Amino acid sequence: MSFAAFPALARATLAQDPATILDHFRARLRAEDRTFEDRETELFVDTGIGFITVRAEGDLVALLLAAADGNKAFILRQAVVLHLDQLAPGLAERLVWDGPLPEFNRPPTFRLARVAAVSHPVPGFARLRLVGDLACMGVGGMHMRVLIPPDGRLPVWPGLDAAGRTVWPLGEDKLHDPVYTVRNIASDGSWLEIDVFLHGQGRTCHWAPAALGAEVGLMGPGGGGFPETERLFMFGDETALPAMARILEQAPAQMQGRVVIEIARPDLRQALHHPQGVVVDWVLRGEDAPLADLAEAAMAGLGVEDYFWFAAEKAAAGRVRQELRRRAVLPRNQCYVAAYWEA
Ligand SMILES: Cc1cc2nc3c(=O)[nH]c(=O)nc-3n(C[C@H](O)[C@H](O)[C@H](O)COP(=O)(O)OP(=O)(O)OC[C@H]3O[C@@H](n4cnc5c(N)ncnc54)[C@H](O)[C@@H]3O)c2cc1C
C-alpha cells in the first residue's frame, strides 16, 4: 500500500499522557493479533482499509488516519474511538479532530434496501434480490449484516453519536442482524442477491421466503475475500456455500485444489462453476467423516504457497483454527477460518 492511494486524511489530538495511550493501543493491537510497527513514541498500523498512526507529541497524543475515502476514514475513526472507550469512558469525547471527516447521520457502512424478488434457484435456499444504492457492498469485503426490524414495528435504524460511535436500537426496536454473503451484485450496484439457507430454526429462514417488498438495513461489507493462490483448499457447510460458490466462480481457470462441502441431505447439492483443476466433493453430515476431520487431514498436504479456507459451525471452526495454528504451515494471510453459525 502506498500513501498516494489514501488521500482522505484526518488528525486528532488528545490531551492525555502519551505513554499511557501508546501502551493501551499496543496492548489492544497485540490482543487482536494485529501486525503493527512500534517506533517507541509512535505506533503505525496498516488496517487493510487505511493507516492509523498513534504518536506522542509533547504532552499530547496525536492520532492520524489515512484512508482511500471519507467513508473508510470514518471507519478508522470508529476503531480509534472504540479502542479509547476500552481505556476510559469519555476519553473519545475529548478528541479534537481537525481533518476533513465527512458528516454522517448514519454509519457510512449502512444502506437501506428493499426485497425486490424472492426465488429458489438452488435447493434449500431462498435467494433475495435487494435493491438500493448498494455499490459499496461490492468493494472491500464479501459479507454484510442484514438488519431485520421486529415484526409489526416501524424500523429504527442505527444512528451515530457525537464521537462517531454506531448507536444500535435497543429493547422493542432491537434489530435481528445475521450476517450474509453477497452472492451476486449488479455492476452498477443497483441490486445485490443473498442466498439464505433455510435451516428451519432461525428468524431469517422464516422471514426470507415471504420477504417480498420488505425494507431492510444492510451494514457492511466486511470480511472475506477472494484467495489469491494457485492451489486452494476450501471446506464449508451450507452457510458457506454462497461464499464458496462466488469464490470458485471468480477463480482463475488455472487454479488447482480441493473443495469439500458438507450438507445435511443429498438434494442440497447445487451445480457449481469451478476451475477444472479444483476437485469438488460433497459429504453428508452424520454419514461421512465430519468436515473438521476432513479439513485437518488435508492440512498434512499443504504447501507453503497454498491457501486454506474453512467456514462452518463455531465449534468445528474453533478446532480447525487451533490445529492450523499448531501446525504453523501457512502464514496468517493464507488462511481463512470462520465460524458462520453457532449450534
Ligand atoms: C461471514 C458469514 C457469512 C455468512 N453467509 C451466509 C450466507 O450467505 N447464507 C446463509 O444462509 N448463512 C450465512 N451465514 C450464516 C448465518 O449468518 C447464520 O446461519 C445465522 O444464524 C442465520 O440467522 P437466523 O436468523 O436464521 O438464525 P439465528 O436467529 O441466528 O439462530 C436461530 C437458531 O438457528 C440455529 N442455526 C443458525 N444457523 C444454522 C444452520 N446453518 N443450521 C442449523 N441451525 C442453525 C442457531 O443455532 C439458533 O439455535 C454467514 C455467517 C457468517 C459469519
Short mmCIF file of C-alpha atoms and ligand atoms in Angstrom, two decimals:
data_model
loop_
_atom_site.label_atom_id
_atom_site.label_comp_id
_atom_site.label_asym_id
_atom_site.label_seq_id
_atom_site.Cartn_x
_atom_site.Cartn_y
_atom_site.Cartn_z
CA MET A 1 0.00 0.00 0.00
CA SER A 2 1.25 3.48 -0.71
CA PHE A 3 0.13 6.71 0.91
CA ALA A 4 -0.83 8.10 -2.50
CA ALA A 5 -3.81 5.74 -2.54
CA PHE A 6 -5.03 7.11 0.80
CA PRO A 7 -5.86 10.76 0.24
CA ALA A 8 -8.55 11.05 2.95
CA LEU A 9 -6.55 12.29 5.91
CA ALA A 10 -7.75 13.19 9.38
CA ARG A 11 -5.93 14.12 12.55
CA ALA A 12 -6.99 14.32 16.16
CA THR A 13 -5.20 15.34 19.31
CA LEU A 14 -5.89 14.28 22.85
CA ALA A 15 -4.58 15.97 25.98
CA GLN A 16 -3.66 12.80 27.84
CA ASP A 17 -0.42 11.17 28.99
CA PRO A 18 1.04 9.83 25.70
CA ALA A 19 2.82 6.85 27.34
CA THR A 20 -0.47 5.54 28.78
CA ILE A 21 -2.28 5.86 25.47
CA LEU A 22 0.55 4.25 23.50
CA ASP A 23 0.73 1.36 25.98
CA HIS A 24 -3.02 0.89 25.74
CA PHE A 25 -3.01 0.77 21.93
CA ARG A 26 -0.01 -1.58 21.99
CA ALA A 27 -1.84 -3.99 24.30
CA ARG A 28 -5.07 -3.84 22.28
CA LEU A 29 -3.31 -4.42 18.97
CA ARG A 30 -1.45 -7.40 20.43
CA ALA A 31 -4.68 -8.81 21.86
CA GLU A 32 -6.27 -8.50 18.41
CA ASP A 33 -3.28 -10.24 16.86
CA ARG A 34 -2.59 -7.27 14.59
CA THR A 35 0.69 -6.59 12.87
CA PHE A 36 1.95 -3.08 13.63
CA GLU A 37 5.16 -1.09 13.68
CA ASP A 38 6.28 0.00 17.13
CA ARG A 39 8.59 3.02 16.91
CA GLU A 40 8.53 3.64 20.68
CA THR A 41 6.87 7.07 20.56
CA GLU A 42 4.76 6.15 17.55
CA LEU A 43 2.66 3.14 16.56
CA PHE A 44 1.78 2.55 12.94
CA VAL A 45 -0.98 0.15 11.87
CA ASP A 46 -1.86 -0.88 8.34
CA THR A 47 -5.50 -1.91 8.85
CA GLY A 48 -6.15 -3.09 5.32
CA ILE A 49 -8.53 -0.18 4.64
CA GLY A 50 -6.06 2.53 5.65
CA PHE A 51 -3.41 3.55 8.13
CA ILE A 52 -3.67 4.59 11.77
CA THR A 53 -0.74 6.31 13.47
CA VAL A 54 -0.70 6.98 17.21
CA ARG A 55 2.09 9.40 18.10
CA ALA A 56 3.39 11.17 21.20
CA GLU A 57 3.69 14.91 20.55
CA GLY A 58 4.97 16.55 23.72
CA ASP A 59 2.19 16.30 26.31
CA LEU A 60 -0.37 15.38 23.67
CA VAL A 61 -1.26 12.27 21.72
CA ALA A 62 -1.82 12.72 18.01
CA LEU A 63 -3.93 10.25 16.05
CA LEU A 64 -3.54 10.27 12.29
CA LEU A 65 -5.85 8.47 9.90
CA ALA A 66 -5.22 7.92 6.20
CA ALA A 67 -7.79 6.15 4.03
CA ALA A 68 -8.91 5.91 0.42
CA ASP A 69 -12.08 7.92 1.02
CA GLY A 70 -14.09 9.67 3.70
CA ASN A 71 -16.17 6.56 4.46
CA LYS A 72 -13.11 4.50 5.24
CA ALA A 73 -11.55 7.33 7.26
CA PHE A 74 -14.77 7.36 9.27
CA ILE A 75 -14.50 3.61 9.91
CA LEU A 76 -10.91 4.10 11.13
CA ARG A 77 -12.17 6.85 13.41
CA GLN A 78 -14.75 4.45 14.86
CA ALA A 79 -11.98 1.92 15.53
CA VAL A 80 -9.91 4.54 17.37
CA VAL A 81 -12.93 5.61 19.43
CA LEU A 82 -13.71 2.02 20.42
CA HIS A 83 -10.09 1.47 21.50
CA LEU A 84 -10.22 4.60 23.67
CA ASP A 85 -13.56 3.50 25.16
CA GLN A 86 -11.78 0.42 26.48
CA LEU A 87 -9.32 2.61 28.36
CA ALA A 88 -11.70 5.12 29.92
CA PRO A 89 -15.27 6.21 29.24
CA GLY A 90 -15.48 9.76 27.92
CA LEU A 91 -11.91 9.85 26.59
CA ALA A 92 -13.03 9.74 22.96
CA GLU A 93 -15.29 12.76 23.55
CA ARG A 94 -12.14 14.78 24.33
CA LEU A 95 -10.55 14.10 20.93
CA VAL A 96 -10.11 17.30 18.94
CA TRP A 97 -10.48 16.48 15.23
CA ASP A 98 -9.09 18.77 12.59
CA GLY A 99 -9.29 16.57 9.49
CA PRO A 100 -11.99 16.86 6.84
CA LEU A 101 -14.03 13.92 8.12
CA PRO A 102 -17.40 13.78 6.39
CA GLU A 103 -20.55 14.36 8.41
CA PHE A 104 -22.94 11.42 8.51
CA ASN A 105 -26.38 10.95 10.05
CA ARG A 106 -26.00 7.19 9.81
CA PRO A 107 -22.94 4.92 9.82
CA PRO A 108 -21.34 5.21 6.36
CA THR A 109 -21.47 1.43 6.10
CA PHE A 110 -25.28 1.48 6.40
CA ARG A 111 -27.60 1.18 3.40
CA LEU A 112 -31.35 0.88 3.08
CA ALA A 113 -32.61 -1.78 0.71
CA ARG A 114 -35.87 -3.36 -0.36
CA VAL A 115 -36.52 -7.01 -1.20
CA ALA A 116 -37.47 -6.84 -4.88
CA ALA A 117 -37.62 -10.57 -5.60
CA VAL A 118 -37.57 -13.91 -3.81
CA SER A 119 -36.65 -17.01 -5.80
CA HIS A 120 -35.35 -20.53 -5.24
CA PRO A 121 -32.71 -21.18 -7.92
CA VAL A 122 -30.68 -23.51 -5.69
CA PRO A 123 -32.11 -26.23 -3.44
CA GLY A 124 -32.56 -25.45 0.24
CA PHE A 125 -32.05 -21.68 -0.14
CA ALA A 126 -34.20 -18.61 -0.72
CA ARG A 127 -32.49 -16.08 -2.97
CA LEU A 128 -33.37 -12.49 -2.10
CA ARG A 129 -32.73 -9.71 -4.56
CA LEU A 130 -32.24 -6.45 -2.67
CA VAL A 131 -32.43 -3.11 -4.45
CA GLY A 132 -30.95 0.21 -3.35
CA ASP A 133 -27.80 2.25 -3.66
CA LEU A 134 -25.61 -0.76 -2.93
CA ALA A 135 -22.39 -0.33 -4.94
CA CYS A 136 -20.37 -0.07 -1.71
CA MET A 137 -21.32 -3.67 -0.83
CA GLY A 138 -19.26 -4.93 -3.73
CA VAL A 139 -15.94 -3.48 -2.59
CA GLY A 140 -13.65 -4.39 0.29
CA GLY A 141 -15.46 -7.43 1.68
CA MET A 142 -17.89 -10.17 0.79
CA HIS A 143 -20.27 -10.24 3.74
CA MET A 144 -22.69 -7.87 5.43
CA ARG A 145 -25.24 -7.74 8.22
CA VAL A 146 -28.86 -7.85 7.13
CA LEU A 147 -30.86 -5.79 9.61
CA ILE A 148 -34.41 -7.09 10.01
CA PRO A 149 -36.78 -4.94 12.09
CA PRO A 150 -39.05 -6.53 14.70
CA ASP A 151 -42.40 -7.72 13.37
CA GLY A 152 -45.14 -5.13 13.36
CA ARG A 153 -42.94 -2.15 14.30
CA LEU A 154 -41.69 0.74 12.24
CA PRO A 155 -37.95 0.20 11.75
CA VAL A 156 -35.50 2.22 13.82
CA TRP A 157 -32.13 2.10 12.04
CA PRO A 158 -28.67 2.51 13.60
CA GLY A 159 -27.52 6.09 14.14
CA LEU A 160 -24.34 7.81 15.31
CA ASP A 161 -23.41 9.64 18.48
CA ALA A 162 -21.26 12.76 18.65
CA ALA A 163 -17.99 10.80 18.88
CA GLY A 164 -18.91 8.76 15.79
CA ARG A 165 -19.94 5.54 17.55
CA THR A 166 -22.71 3.48 15.98
CA VAL A 167 -25.80 3.54 18.18
CA TRP A 168 -27.97 0.45 17.78
CA PRO A 169 -31.70 0.47 18.57
CA LEU A 170 -32.47 -1.49 21.72
CA GLY A 171 -35.45 -3.01 23.52
CA GLU A 172 -38.57 -3.36 21.38
CA ASP A 173 -36.77 -1.78 18.41
CA LYS A 174 -33.81 -4.19 18.51
CA LEU A 175 -32.92 -5.42 15.03
CA HIS A 176 -32.18 -9.02 14.09
CA ASP A 177 -28.76 -8.76 12.42
CA PRO A 178 -27.48 -12.02 10.89
CA VAL A 179 -24.51 -11.99 8.51
CA TYR A 180 -24.98 -12.98 4.86
CA THR A 181 -22.73 -13.21 1.84
CA VAL A 182 -23.18 -11.05 -1.21
CA ARG A 183 -23.79 -13.84 -3.73
CA ASN A 184 -24.24 -11.61 -6.79
CA ILE A 185 -24.09 -7.85 -7.26
CA ALA A 186 -25.01 -5.65 -10.25
CA SER A 187 -22.08 -3.85 -11.86
CA ASP A 188 -23.83 -0.51 -11.16
CA GLY A 189 -24.62 -1.52 -7.56
CA SER A 190 -28.39 -1.10 -8.05
CA TRP A 191 -29.09 -4.60 -6.71
CA LEU A 192 -27.43 -7.49 -4.95
CA GLU A 193 -28.50 -11.01 -4.06
CA ILE A 194 -28.11 -13.13 -0.96
CA ASP A 195 -28.80 -16.86 -0.62
CA VAL A 196 -30.47 -17.63 2.71
CA PHE A 197 -30.08 -21.25 3.83
CA LEU A 198 -33.45 -22.48 5.12
CA HIS A 199 -32.11 -24.45 8.08
CA GLY A 200 -35.52 -24.41 9.72
CA GLN A 201 -34.89 -22.79 13.10
CA GLY A 202 -33.90 -19.16 12.72
CA ARG A 203 -35.87 -15.96 12.34
CA THR A 204 -34.32 -15.23 8.95
CA CYS A 205 -35.33 -18.55 7.43
CA HIS A 206 -38.95 -17.96 8.40
CA TRP A 207 -38.82 -14.35 7.24
CA ALA A 208 -36.95 -14.78 3.93
CA PRO A 209 -39.41 -16.83 1.81
CA ALA A 210 -42.16 -14.25 2.47
CA ALA A 211 -39.94 -11.15 2.47
CA LEU A 212 -41.02 -9.71 -0.88
CA GLY A 213 -41.38 -5.93 -0.51
CA ALA A 214 -39.76 -5.78 2.94
CA GLU A 215 -37.41 -2.94 3.85
CA VAL A 216 -34.11 -4.00 5.40
CA GLY A 217 -30.95 -2.29 6.51
CA LEU A 218 -27.53 -3.51 5.40
CA MET A 219 -24.25 -2.91 7.24
CA GLY A 220 -21.02 -3.74 5.53
CA PRO A 221 -19.25 -5.02 3.68
CA GLY A 222 -16.71 -6.73 5.86
CA GLY A 223 -14.59 -9.84 5.97
CA GLY A 224 -13.79 -12.50 3.43
CA GLY A 225 -12.22 -12.04 0.06
CA PHE A 226 -11.00 -13.92 -2.96
CA PRO A 227 -7.99 -16.07 -2.06
CA GLU A 228 -5.02 -15.26 -4.27
CA THR A 229 -3.33 -18.57 -4.76
CA GLU A 230 -2.58 -21.25 -7.31
CA ARG A 231 -3.81 -24.02 -5.01
CA LEU A 232 -6.88 -23.65 -2.83
CA PHE A 233 -8.17 -25.97 -0.11
CA MET A 234 -11.69 -24.96 0.87
CA PHE A 235 -14.08 -26.57 3.37
CA GLY A 236 -17.55 -25.37 4.30
CA ASP A 237 -21.13 -26.26 5.12
CA GLU A 238 -24.40 -24.96 3.66
CA THR A 239 -24.00 -21.48 5.16
CA ALA A 240 -20.60 -21.19 3.46
CA LEU A 241 -21.93 -22.32 0.08
CA PRO A 242 -22.74 -18.80 -1.21
CA ALA A 243 -19.20 -17.64 -0.40
CA MET A 244 -17.58 -20.78 -1.82
CA ALA A 245 -19.70 -20.61 -4.99
CA ARG A 246 -18.73 -16.97 -5.54
CA ILE A 247 -15.04 -17.62 -4.88
CA LEU A 248 -15.00 -20.59 -7.28
CA GLU A 249 -16.86 -18.66 -9.99
CA GLN A 250 -14.26 -15.91 -9.91
CA ALA A 251 -11.22 -18.15 -9.53
CA PRO A 252 -8.68 -18.12 -12.38
CA ALA A 253 -9.12 -21.05 -14.79
CA GLN A 254 -5.69 -22.49 -13.94
CA MET A 255 -6.39 -22.76 -10.20
CA GLN A 256 -5.86 -26.18 -8.62
CA GLY A 257 -7.18 -27.50 -5.35
CA ARG A 258 -9.86 -29.32 -3.45
CA VAL A 259 -13.22 -28.21 -2.11
CA VAL A 260 -15.29 -30.19 0.39
CA ILE A 261 -18.87 -29.17 1.11
CA GLU A 262 -20.79 -30.73 3.98
CA ILE A 263 -24.56 -30.90 3.56
CA ALA A 264 -27.41 -32.38 5.57
CA ARG A 265 -29.12 -34.16 2.65
CA PRO A 266 -28.07 -35.26 -0.86
CA ASP A 267 -30.67 -32.99 -2.51
CA LEU A 268 -28.83 -29.89 -1.23
CA ARG A 269 -26.14 -30.34 -3.87
CA GLN A 270 -26.04 -27.48 -6.36
CA ALA A 271 -24.25 -27.01 -9.66
CA LEU A 272 -21.03 -25.03 -9.13
CA HIS A 273 -18.86 -23.32 -11.73
CA HIS A 274 -15.26 -24.03 -10.82
CA PRO A 275 -11.84 -24.34 -12.44
CA GLN A 276 -11.22 -27.81 -13.87
CA GLY A 277 -8.25 -28.36 -11.61
CA VAL A 278 -10.32 -27.88 -8.46
CA VAL A 279 -11.93 -31.12 -7.29
CA VAL A 280 -15.29 -30.63 -5.53
CA ASP A 281 -16.52 -33.28 -3.08
CA TRP A 282 -19.90 -33.28 -1.34
CA VAL A 283 -20.11 -35.07 2.00
CA LEU A 284 -23.15 -35.91 4.10
CA ARG A 285 -23.32 -34.77 7.71
CA GLY A 286 -23.75 -37.74 10.04
CA GLU A 287 -22.82 -40.28 7.34
CA ASP A 288 -19.37 -39.27 6.12
CA ALA A 289 -16.42 -38.12 8.24
CA PRO A 290 -17.08 -34.72 9.89
CA LEU A 291 -15.94 -31.66 7.93
CA ALA A 292 -13.40 -30.63 10.59
CA ASP A 293 -11.77 -34.10 10.41
CA LEU A 294 -11.50 -33.87 6.63
CA ALA A 295 -10.04 -30.36 6.88
CA GLU A 296 -7.47 -31.47 9.45
CA ALA A 297 -6.49 -34.45 7.32
CA ALA A 298 -5.92 -32.12 4.37
CA MET A 299 -3.53 -29.93 6.40
CA ALA A 300 -0.86 -32.62 6.11
CA GLY A 301 -0.66 -31.98 2.35
CA LEU A 302 -0.50 -28.17 2.49
CA GLY A 303 2.38 -26.46 0.70
CA VAL A 304 3.74 -23.06 1.73
CA GLU A 305 2.11 -21.31 -1.24
CA ASP A 306 -1.36 -22.82 -0.71
CA TYR A 307 -4.46 -21.14 0.68
CA PHE A 308 -6.60 -22.84 3.33
CA TRP A 309 -10.25 -21.80 3.81
CA PHE A 310 -12.76 -23.17 6.34
CA ALA A 311 -16.21 -21.88 7.35
CA ALA A 312 -18.87 -23.79 9.27
CA GLU A 313 -20.29 -24.18 12.78
CA LYS A 314 -18.41 -22.43 15.59
CA ALA A 315 -17.06 -25.49 17.43
CA ALA A 316 -15.75 -27.03 14.20
CA ALA A 317 -14.13 -23.75 13.16
CA GLY A 318 -12.50 -23.41 16.59
CA ARG A 319 -11.00 -26.87 16.35
CA VAL A 320 -9.68 -26.28 12.84
CA ARG A 321 -8.21 -22.87 13.76
CA GLN A 322 -6.36 -24.40 16.70
CA GLU A 323 -4.95 -27.23 14.62
CA LEU A 324 -3.89 -24.88 11.83
CA ARG A 325 -2.01 -22.71 14.35
CA ARG A 326 -0.41 -25.75 15.96
CA ARG A 327 0.91 -26.93 12.61
CA ALA A 328 2.03 -23.42 11.60
CA VAL A 329 2.39 -24.40 7.94
CA LEU A 330 0.86 -21.28 6.43
CA PRO A 331 1.19 -17.57 7.23
CA ARG A 332 -1.97 -15.83 8.51
CA ASN A 333 -2.70 -14.14 5.20
CA GLN A 334 -3.04 -17.54 3.51
CA CYS A 335 -5.72 -18.84 5.88
CA TYR A 336 -9.37 -18.04 6.46
CA VAL A 337 -11.11 -19.89 9.28
CA ALA A 338 -14.50 -18.55 10.35
CA ALA A 339 -17.48 -19.55 12.49
CA TYR A 340 -20.57 -18.94 10.36
CA TRP A 341 -23.15 -20.03 12.94
CA GLU A 342 -23.43 -21.42 16.45
CA ALA A 343 -25.31 -24.61 17.37
C1 LIG B 1 -19.26 -14.24 7.36
C2 LIG B 1 -20.58 -15.01 7.34
C3 LIG B 1 -21.23 -15.22 6.14
C4 LIG B 1 -22.44 -15.95 6.11
N1 LIG B 1 -23.08 -16.13 4.91
C5 LIG B 1 -24.26 -16.81 4.88
C6 LIG B 1 -24.98 -16.97 3.65
O1 LIG B 1 -24.61 -16.42 2.61
N2 LIG B 1 -26.12 -17.71 3.68
C7 LIG B 1 -26.60 -18.29 4.83
O2 LIG B 1 -27.64 -18.95 4.80
N3 LIG B 1 -25.94 -18.14 6.01
C8 LIG B 1 -24.80 -17.41 6.06
N4 LIG B 1 -24.15 -17.24 7.25
C9 LIG B 1 -24.69 -17.90 8.45
C10 LIG B 1 -25.86 -17.16 9.07
O3 LIG B 1 -25.45 -15.85 9.45
C11 LIG B 1 -26.33 -17.93 10.34
O4 LIG B 1 -26.80 -19.19 9.98
C12 LIG B 1 -27.39 -17.16 11.11
O5 LIG B 1 -27.53 -17.78 12.35
C13 LIG B 1 -28.72 -17.17 10.39
O6 LIG B 1 -29.64 -16.41 11.14
P1 LIG B 1 -31.06 -16.97 11.54
O7 LIG B 1 -31.92 -15.78 11.78
O8 LIG B 1 -31.52 -17.95 10.50
O9 LIG B 1 -30.81 -17.78 12.86
P2 LIG B 1 -30.46 -17.23 14.32
O10 LIG B 1 -31.55 -16.38 14.84
O11 LIG B 1 -29.08 -16.66 14.29
O12 LIG B 1 -30.41 -18.58 15.14
C14 LIG B 1 -31.60 -19.30 15.48
C15 LIG B 1 -31.27 -20.75 15.67
O13 LIG B 1 -30.89 -21.29 14.42
C16 LIG B 1 -29.72 -22.08 14.58
N5 LIG B 1 -28.96 -22.05 13.32
C17 LIG B 1 -28.36 -20.99 12.73
N6 LIG B 1 -27.76 -21.37 11.58
C18 LIG B 1 -27.99 -22.70 11.47
C19 LIG B 1 -27.62 -23.66 10.49
N7 LIG B 1 -26.90 -23.34 9.41
N8 LIG B 1 -28.02 -24.93 10.68
C20 LIG B 1 -28.75 -25.28 11.76
N9 LIG B 1 -29.13 -24.41 12.72
C21 LIG B 1 -28.75 -23.13 12.57
C22 LIG B 1 -28.98 -21.46 15.75
O14 LIG B 1 -28.18 -22.40 16.40
C23 LIG B 1 -30.11 -21.00 16.64
O15 LIG B 1 -30.49 -22.03 17.51
C24 LIG B 1 -22.98 -16.49 7.30
C25 LIG B 1 -22.32 -16.23 8.52
C26 LIG B 1 -21.14 -15.50 8.54
C27 LIG B 1 -20.46 -15.23 9.86
#
